[in-house]
Amino acid sequence: MTTASKTLRAGVVGLGWAGQQHMDAYAKLPGVELVAIAGMEDGPRAELGEKYGVERRYSDWRDLVADGDLDVVSVAVPTFLHAPITVGALEAGIHVLSEKPIARTADEARTMVDAAHRAGRVLEVAFNHRRRGDIEALKAAIDDGQIGRPYHARAVWLRRAGIPALGSWFTNREMAGGGPLIDIGVHVLDYALHLFGEPQVTAVSAVTHSELGARGRGGAKSDKQHVGSAYEVEDLASMLLRLEGGGSIVLETSWAAYRPAGDEFGITLYGTEGGADLRVVDYAPAGELTIFTGEGEEVEDIAVTADAGRGHLAVVETFLEHVADEANWSHWDGSLALDRARVIDAAYESARRGAEVRLSPATTGLDDAGSTDTTSTETTEA
Ligand SMILES: NC(=O)c1ccc[n+]([C@@H]2O[C@H](COP(=O)([O-])OP(=O)(O)OC[C@H]3O[C@@H](n4cnc5c(N)ncnc54)[C@H](O)[C@@H]3O)[C@@H](O)[C@H]2O)c1
């Protein structure tokens, strides 16, 4: 059964860049009307209310959730608020699209997934990078067999001086849950696993460093509100993921590091029949994508032209399609994002312990070298 004919009423909590992507999408897409926004900044709240013709404007998320008239809500606030707002909205019968990362920890994420099941509502998380045109083109090339079976990748998101703002909620452990690994690394983790075809991550070995932010360096120019936080999170992280079936991914991410200026993300993939390289510099709408094939001296490098993709617009559109598909609501419960959170948890745990952390199959939680968990199949070395 579908409820597609009804115009859905949407709310957005959060007035920053992320919240505005959701507002924009609701304003552009058919079958939905943006009717309420919430955020603490008076000026932006009034301006965005005017821009999108939204009269119901709240300073606190609780008032928006209690509004009583919403079908869907987007949660685009500091990460520590994702779980309480999501659970509150689900309990009020509202379908939720949360920004990434789903939450600060997998335990917190699990409360959100459980709430979605209890409420019988949709919970999704915005992984907009996998909806870029270049990532979609690379995924299509892989699905088409152009590189054979991918067995290793190096995936990065690196910034020279891109700490979202020194002293803001982003650098506060309690509010953010971590630094670049959980903030931008989670996008890289998502698109890398998506490109590999969603294999289970079986083990994670990670290191984190906090060298520049803690010295007051590496901050981006930003108007983000300061909460007076010390620099409490990492500014660089690197990890090796072991995948079910023998594949592997090396993932490196920094908010700040002495490297070429600007921002760069992408992935280099090695497959049994070919390889691929995607490099996106300074948020170019479409990155440089090359597929490598051929054999021996007969190399063939194919430059692939991709369009910009639709990012958040596609994410919100898919969310609304799932909300319209009532028979399948229970499929869209946030569990993919919970799996991402389990990997991020394992990475922080590995960095803290200085040892590889093994992940048991989904839902059984973190496992480590000393565990007696018999579901795990790999040995673990420090
Ligand atoms: N998907 C992406 O590409 C992407 C990009 C940037 C940020 N994000 C995510 O979006 C979220 C927000 O990031 P941002 O950069 O927009 O943050 P921001 O700091 O610019 O904005 C946060 C907003 O949350 C609001 N807020 C805080 N507490 C509130 C409360 N109690 N009630 C109502 N509103 C409240 C603030 O008033 C502000 O408007 C984060 O989870 C971040 O990880 C995602």
Coordinates of C-alpha atoms and ligand atoms in Angstrom, one line a residue:
M1 CA 0.0 0.0 0.0
T2 CA 1.2 3.5 -0.7
T3 CA 0.3 6.9 0.6
A4 CA 1.9 8.7 -2.3
S5 CA -1.1 10.8 -3.1
K6 CA -1.0 12.7 0.1
T7 CA 1.1 15.9 0.4
L8 CA 3.5 15.3 3.2
R9 CA 4.2 18.0 5.8
A10 CA 7.9 18.4 6.6
G11 CA 9.9 20.1 9.3
V12 CA 13.6 20.8 9.5
V13 CA 15.6 21.1 12.7
G14 CA 18.9 23.0 12.2
L15 CA 19.5 26.2 10.3
G16 CA 23.2 25.5 9.3
W17 CA 24.5 24.4 5.9
A18 CA 23.1 20.9 6.4
G19 CA 19.6 22.0 7.5
Q20 CA 19.4 24.4 4.5
Q21 CA 20.1 21.5 2.1
H22 CA 17.0 19.7 3.5
M23 CA 14.9 22.9 3.3
D24 CA 15.9 23.4 -0.3
A25 CA 15.1 19.8 -1.2
Y26 CA 11.6 19.9 0.5
A27 CA 10.9 23.2 -1.3
K28 CA 11.9 21.7 -4.7
L29 CA 10.4 18.2 -4.5
P30 CA 6.7 17.4 -5.4
G31 CA 4.4 15.8 -2.9
V32 CA 5.8 17.6 0.2
E33 CA 5.5 21.0 1.8
L34 CA 8.0 22.5 4.2
V35 CA 5.8 23.8 7.1
A36 CA 8.1 24.2 10.1
I37 CA 11.7 24.9 10.9
A38 CA 13.6 25.1 14.2
G39 CA 17.0 26.5 15.2
M40 CA 18.4 28.7 17.9
E41 CA 19.7 31.6 15.8
D42 CA 17.0 34.4 15.5
G43 CA 18.4 36.0 12.4
P44 CA 18.8 32.9 10.2
R45 CA 15.5 31.5 11.5
A46 CA 13.6 34.6 10.3
E47 CA 15.5 34.8 7.0
L48 CA 15.0 31.1 6.2
G49 CA 11.4 31.3 7.3
E50 CA 10.9 34.2 4.8
K51 CA 12.8 32.5 2.1
Y52 CA 10.8 29.2 2.2
G53 CA 7.5 30.8 3.2
V54 CA 7.5 28.9 6.5
E55 CA 5.4 30.5 9.3
R56 CA 6.0 28.0 12.1
R57 CA 9.4 28.8 13.4
Y58 CA 10.7 27.4 16.6
S59 CA 13.8 28.0 18.6
D60 CA 13.7 24.6 20.3
W61 CA 13.4 21.3 18.6
R62 CA 10.9 20.0 21.2
D63 CA 8.3 22.6 20.1
L64 CA 8.7 21.5 16.5
V65 CA 8.2 17.8 17.4
A66 CA 5.2 18.7 19.5
D67 CA 3.7 20.7 16.7
G68 CA 1.4 17.7 16.0
D69 CA 1.1 18.2 12.3
L70 CA 4.2 16.8 10.8
D71 CA 4.7 13.7 8.7
V72 CA 8.5 13.9 8.2
V73 CA 11.3 15.7 9.9
S74 CA 15.0 16.3 9.0
V75 CA 17.4 16.4 11.8
A76 CA 20.4 18.6 11.0
V77 CA 21.8 19.7 14.4
P78 CA 25.0 18.9 16.4
T79 CA 25.5 15.2 16.6
F80 CA 24.7 14.8 20.3
L81 CA 21.1 15.9 19.5
H82 CA 20.5 13.4 16.7
A83 CA 19.3 10.6 19.1
P84 CA 17.0 12.6 21.4
I85 CA 15.4 14.4 18.5
T86 CA 15.0 11.3 16.3
V87 CA 13.6 9.2 19.1
G88 CA 11.3 12.0 20.2
A89 CA 10.0 12.5 16.6
L90 CA 9.6 8.8 15.9
E91 CA 7.6 8.4 19.2
A92 CA 5.4 11.3 17.9
G93 CA 4.8 9.2 14.8
I94 CA 7.0 11.3 12.5
H95 CA 9.3 9.7 9.9
V96 CA 12.9 10.9 10.4
L97 CA 15.8 11.7 8.0
S98 CA 18.8 12.4 10.2
E99 CA 22.1 14.0 9.1
K100 CA 25.2 11.9 9.3
P101 CA 26.8 10.6 11.4
I102 CA 23.7 8.8 12.8
A103 CA 24.9 9.4 16.3
R104 CA 28.0 9.7 18.5
T105 CA 28.2 5.9 19.1
A106 CA 26.7 2.7 17.9
D107 CA 24.8 2.3 21.3
E108 CA 23.2 5.6 20.7
A109 CA 22.4 4.7 17.1
R110 CA 20.8 1.5 18.2
T111 CA 18.3 3.4 20.4
M112 CA 17.3 5.2 17.2
V113 CA 16.9 2.1 15.2
D114 CA 14.9 0.5 18.0
A115 CA 12.7 3.5 18.2
A116 CA 12.0 3.3 14.5
H117 CA 10.9 -0.3 14.9
R118 CA 8.7 0.4 17.9
A119 CA 7.0 3.4 16.2
G120 CA 6.7 1.6 12.8
R121 CA 8.2 4.6 11.1
V122 CA 11.0 5.2 8.6
L123 CA 14.5 6.3 9.8
E124 CA 17.1 7.2 7.3
V125 CA 20.5 8.9 7.4
A126 CA 21.8 11.4 4.8
F127 CA 24.7 9.9 3.0
N128 CA 24.7 12.4 0.2
H129 CA 28.2 11.7 -1.1
R130 CA 27.2 8.4 -2.5
R131 CA 24.6 10.3 -4.6
R132 CA 27.3 12.4 -6.3
G133 CA 27.4 11.9 -10.1
D134 CA 31.0 10.7 -10.1
I135 CA 30.4 8.1 -7.3
E136 CA 27.3 6.9 -9.1
A137 CA 29.3 6.7 -12.3
L138 CA 32.0 4.7 -10.6
K139 CA 29.4 2.4 -9.0
A140 CA 27.8 1.8 -12.4
A141 CA 31.2 0.9 -13.9
I142 CA 31.9 -1.6 -11.1
D143 CA 28.4 -3.1 -11.4
D144 CA 29.0 -3.3 -15.1
G145 CA 32.1 -5.5 -14.4
Q146 CA 34.6 -3.0 -15.7
I147 CA 37.1 -3.5 -12.9
G148 CA 36.2 -7.1 -12.0
R149 CA 36.1 -7.8 -8.3
P150 CA 37.4 -4.9 -6.2
Y151 CA 39.9 -6.3 -3.6
H152 CA 41.6 -3.2 -2.2
A153 CA 41.0 0.5 -2.0
R154 CA 42.6 3.6 -0.6
A155 CA 39.9 6.1 0.3
V156 CA 40.6 9.6 1.6
W157 CA 39.1 12.9 2.7
L158 CA 41.9 15.2 3.6
R159 CA 42.0 18.9 4.5
R160 CA 45.0 21.2 5.1
A161 CA 43.1 23.6 7.4
G162 CA 39.6 22.5 7.7
I163 CA 38.7 22.1 11.3
P164 CA 35.0 23.2 11.0
A165 CA 35.7 25.8 13.6
L166 CA 38.1 25.8 16.5
G167 CA 36.1 26.1 19.8
S168 CA 32.7 25.1 18.1
W169 CA 30.6 22.0 18.9
F170 CA 32.6 20.1 16.3
T171 CA 35.7 20.0 18.4
N172 CA 33.9 19.1 21.6
R173 CA 34.0 15.3 22.2
E174 CA 30.7 15.2 24.2
M175 CA 28.8 17.1 21.4
A176 CA 30.4 15.6 18.3
G177 CA 31.5 12.1 19.4
G178 CA 34.9 12.6 17.6
G179 CA 36.8 14.5 14.9
P180 CA 37.3 14.1 11.2
L181 CA 36.8 10.3 11.4
I182 CA 33.2 10.5 12.5
D183 CA 32.5 13.7 10.6
I184 CA 33.9 13.4 7.1
G185 CA 35.4 9.9 7.4
V186 CA 31.9 8.4 7.8
H187 CA 31.1 9.7 4.3
V188 CA 34.2 8.0 2.9
L189 CA 33.4 4.8 4.8
D190 CA 29.9 4.9 3.4
Y191 CA 30.8 5.4 -0.3
A192 CA 33.7 2.9 -0.1
L193 CA 31.6 0.1 1.3
H194 CA 28.8 1.0 -1.1
L195 CA 31.2 0.7 -4.0
F196 CA 32.4 -2.6 -2.7
G197 CA 28.8 -3.9 -2.6
E198 CA 28.3 -3.7 1.2
P199 CA 30.6 -6.4 2.5
Q200 CA 30.7 -7.0 6.2
V201 CA 33.6 -5.3 7.9
T202 CA 35.3 -8.0 10.0
A203 CA 38.1 -6.0 11.6
V204 CA 39.5 -2.5 12.0
S205 CA 42.9 -1.3 12.9
A206 CA 43.1 2.5 13.4
V207 CA 45.3 5.3 14.6
T208 CA 44.3 8.8 15.5
H209 CA 46.4 11.9 16.0
S210 CA 45.6 15.3 17.6
E211 CA 48.5 17.5 16.8
L212 CA 47.4 20.7 15.1
G213 CA 43.9 21.5 16.5
A214 CA 45.2 21.2 20.0
R215 CA 47.9 23.8 19.1
G216 CA 45.2 26.2 17.9
R217 CA 46.1 25.5 14.2
G218 CA 44.2 24.2 11.3
G219 CA 40.9 26.0 11.9
A220 CA 38.7 26.9 8.8
K221 CA 37.3 30.4 8.4
S222 CA 33.8 29.9 9.7
D223 CA 30.9 31.7 11.4
K224 CA 30.0 28.7 13.5
Q225 CA 29.0 29.5 17.0
H226 CA 31.7 29.0 19.6
V227 CA 30.8 26.9 22.6
G228 CA 34.2 27.6 24.2
S229 CA 35.4 24.1 23.8
A230 CA 39.0 23.0 24.1
Y231 CA 40.2 20.9 21.2
E232 CA 39.1 17.5 22.4
V233 CA 39.1 15.3 19.3
E234 CA 41.5 13.9 16.7
D235 CA 42.6 16.0 13.7
L236 CA 43.8 13.0 11.6
A237 CA 42.9 9.4 11.5
S238 CA 44.0 6.4 9.4
M239 CA 42.5 2.9 9.4
L240 CA 42.7 -0.5 7.7
L241 CA 39.4 -2.3 7.3
R242 CA 39.4 -6.1 6.7
L243 CA 36.3 -7.1 4.7
E244 CA 34.4 -10.3 4.5
G245 CA 35.6 -12.2 1.5
G246 CA 39.2 -11.0 1.9
G247 CA 38.9 -7.4 0.6
S248 CA 40.5 -4.4 2.3
I249 CA 40.2 -0.7 2.5
V250 CA 42.7 1.9 3.8
L251 CA 40.9 5.0 4.9
E252 CA 42.6 8.2 5.8
T253 CA 41.0 11.5 6.9
S254 CA 42.1 14.8 8.3
W255 CA 40.6 18.1 9.2
A256 CA 44.1 19.6 9.5
A257 CA 47.5 18.4 8.3
Y258 CA 50.5 19.9 6.5
R259 CA 49.6 18.8 2.9
P260 CA 48.6 20.6 -0.3
A261 CA 46.2 23.3 0.6
G262 CA 42.4 22.9 0.3
D263 CA 40.2 19.9 0.5
E264 CA 40.5 16.6 -1.3
F265 CA 38.5 13.4 -1.2
G266 CA 38.2 10.4 -3.4
I267 CA 39.0 6.7 -3.8
T268 CA 41.5 4.5 -5.6
L269 CA 40.2 1.0 -6.2
Y270 CA 42.1 -2.1 -7.4
G271 CA 40.1 -4.9 -9.0
T272 CA 40.8 -8.2 -10.7
E273 CA 40.1 -6.8 -14.2
G274 CA 40.9 -3.1 -13.8
G275 CA 41.1 -0.2 -11.4
A276 CA 39.7 3.2 -10.8
D277 CA 40.7 6.5 -9.4
L278 CA 38.4 9.3 -8.3
R279 CA 39.8 12.6 -7.1
V280 CA 37.6 15.6 -6.0
V281 CA 39.5 18.7 -5.2
D282 CA 37.9 21.6 -3.3
Y283 CA 34.3 20.3 -3.7
A284 CA 34.4 20.3 -7.5
P285 CA 30.8 19.3 -8.5
A286 CA 32.3 16.5 -10.6
G287 CA 35.7 15.0 -9.8
E288 CA 38.3 13.4 -12.1
L289 CA 37.3 9.8 -12.6
T290 CA 39.5 7.4 -14.5
I291 CA 39.1 3.7 -15.1
F292 CA 42.2 1.6 -15.7
T293 CA 42.0 -1.5 -17.8
G294 CA 44.0 -3.4 -20.4
E295 CA 46.7 -6.0 -19.9
G296 CA 50.5 -5.7 -19.8
E297 CA 51.8 -3.0 -22.2
E298 CA 48.3 -2.5 -23.6
V299 CA 47.1 -0.2 -20.9
E300 CA 43.9 1.6 -21.3
D301 CA 43.0 4.6 -19.2
I302 CA 39.4 5.8 -19.7
A303 CA 38.5 9.2 -18.4
V304 CA 34.8 9.1 -17.3
T305 CA 32.7 12.2 -17.5
A306 CA 30.1 12.4 -14.8
D307 CA 27.5 15.0 -14.1
A308 CA 27.3 16.7 -10.7
G309 CA 24.7 14.4 -9.3
R310 CA 22.0 15.6 -6.9
G311 CA 23.4 15.0 -3.5
H312 CA 20.9 16.0 -0.8
L313 CA 18.1 16.4 -3.3
A314 CA 18.4 12.7 -4.2
V315 CA 18.7 11.7 -0.5
V316 CA 15.5 13.6 0.4
E317 CA 13.7 12.3 -2.7
T318 CA 14.6 8.7 -1.8
F319 CA 13.5 9.2 1.8
L320 CA 10.1 10.5 0.6
E321 CA 9.7 7.6 -1.7
H322 CA 10.3 5.2 1.2
V323 CA 7.8 7.1 3.3
A324 CA 5.3 6.8 0.5
D325 CA 5.8 3.0 0.5
E326 CA 4.1 2.0 3.7
A327 CA 4.4 -1.8 3.1
N328 CA 8.2 -1.5 3.4
W329 CA 8.6 1.0 6.2
S330 CA 10.3 -1.6 8.4
H331 CA 13.1 -2.0 5.8
W332 CA 14.2 1.6 6.2
D333 CA 15.2 1.6 9.9
G334 CA 18.6 3.3 9.9
S335 CA 20.5 0.0 10.3
L336 CA 22.9 0.7 7.5
A337 CA 24.0 3.9 9.3
L338 CA 24.1 1.9 12.5
D339 CA 26.6 -0.5 10.8
R340 CA 28.7 2.5 9.9
A341 CA 28.6 3.6 13.5
R342 CA 29.8 0.2 14.6
V343 CA 32.9 0.5 12.4
I344 CA 33.6 4.0 13.6
D345 CA 33.3 2.8 17.2
A346 CA 35.7 0.0 16.5
A347 CA 38.2 2.4 14.9
Y348 CA 38.2 4.7 18.0
E349 CA 38.5 1.6 20.2
S350 CA 41.4 0.3 18.1
A351 CA 43.2 3.6 18.2
R352 CA 42.7 3.8 22.0
R353 CA 43.9 0.3 22.6
G354 CA 46.7 0.2 20.0
A355 CA 45.3 -3.1 18.7
E356 CA 43.1 -4.4 15.9
V357 CA 39.4 -4.7 16.9
R358 CA 37.3 -7.4 15.3
L359 CA 33.7 -6.8 14.5
S360 CA 31.3 -9.7 15.0
P361 CA 28.4 -9.9 12.5
A362 CA 25.8 -7.1 12.8
T363 CA 23.7 -6.8 15.9
T364 CA 26.1 -8.7 18.2
G365 CA 28.3 -5.7 18.9
L366 CA 32.0 -5.1 19.2
D367 CA 34.4 -7.9 19.8
D368 CA 38.1 -7.9 20.6
A369 CA 41.1 -10.1 20.6
G370 CA 40.4 -11.5 24.0
S371 CA 36.8 -12.4 23.5
T372 CA 35.4 -15.8 23.5
D373 CA 32.8 -14.9 20.9
T374 CA 32.6 -17.9 18.6
T375 CA 30.9 -16.1 15.8
S376 CA 34.1 -14.5 14.8
T377 CA 36.4 -16.2 12.3
E378 CA 39.5 -14.1 12.3
T379 CA 42.5 -14.0 14.6
T380 CA 43.5 -10.6 15.8
E381 CA 46.9 -9.2 16.3
A382 CA 48.0 -6.1 18.1
Ligands
LIG1 N1 25.8 15.6 4.8 C1 26.6 16.5 4.8 O1 27.3 16.7 3.8 C2 26.8 17.4 6.0 C3 27.5 18.6 5.9 C4 27.6 19.4 7.0 C5 27.1 19.0 8.2 N2 26.4 17.8 8.3 C6 25.8 17.3 9.5 O2 24.7 18.1 9.8 C7 24.6 18.4 11.2 C8 24.6 19.9 11.5 O3 25.8 20.4 10.9 P1 26.0 22.0 10.5 O4 27.3 22.1 10.0 O5 24.8 22.4 9.7 O6 25.9 22.6 12.0 P2 25.7 24.1 12.5 O7 26.4 24.3 13.7 O8 26.0 25.0 11.3 O9 24.1 24.2 12.7 C9 23.5 23.5 13.8 C10 22.1 24.0 13.9 O10 21.5 23.2 15.0 C11 20.7 24.1 15.7 N3 20.4 23.6 17.1 C12 21.3 23.3 18.1 N4 20.6 23.0 19.2 C13 19.3 23.1 18.9 C14 18.1 22.9 19.7 N5 18.2 22.5 21.0 N6 16.9 23.1 19.1 C15 16.9 23.5 17.8 N7 18.0 23.7 17.0 C16 19.2 23.5 17.6 C17 21.5 25.4 15.8 O11 20.7 26.5 16.2 C18 22.0 25.5 14.3 O12 21.0 26.1 13.5 C19 25.7 17.6 11.8 O13 25.3 16.4 12.3 C20 26.7 17.5 10.7 O14 27.5 16.3 10.9 C21 26.3 17.0 7.2

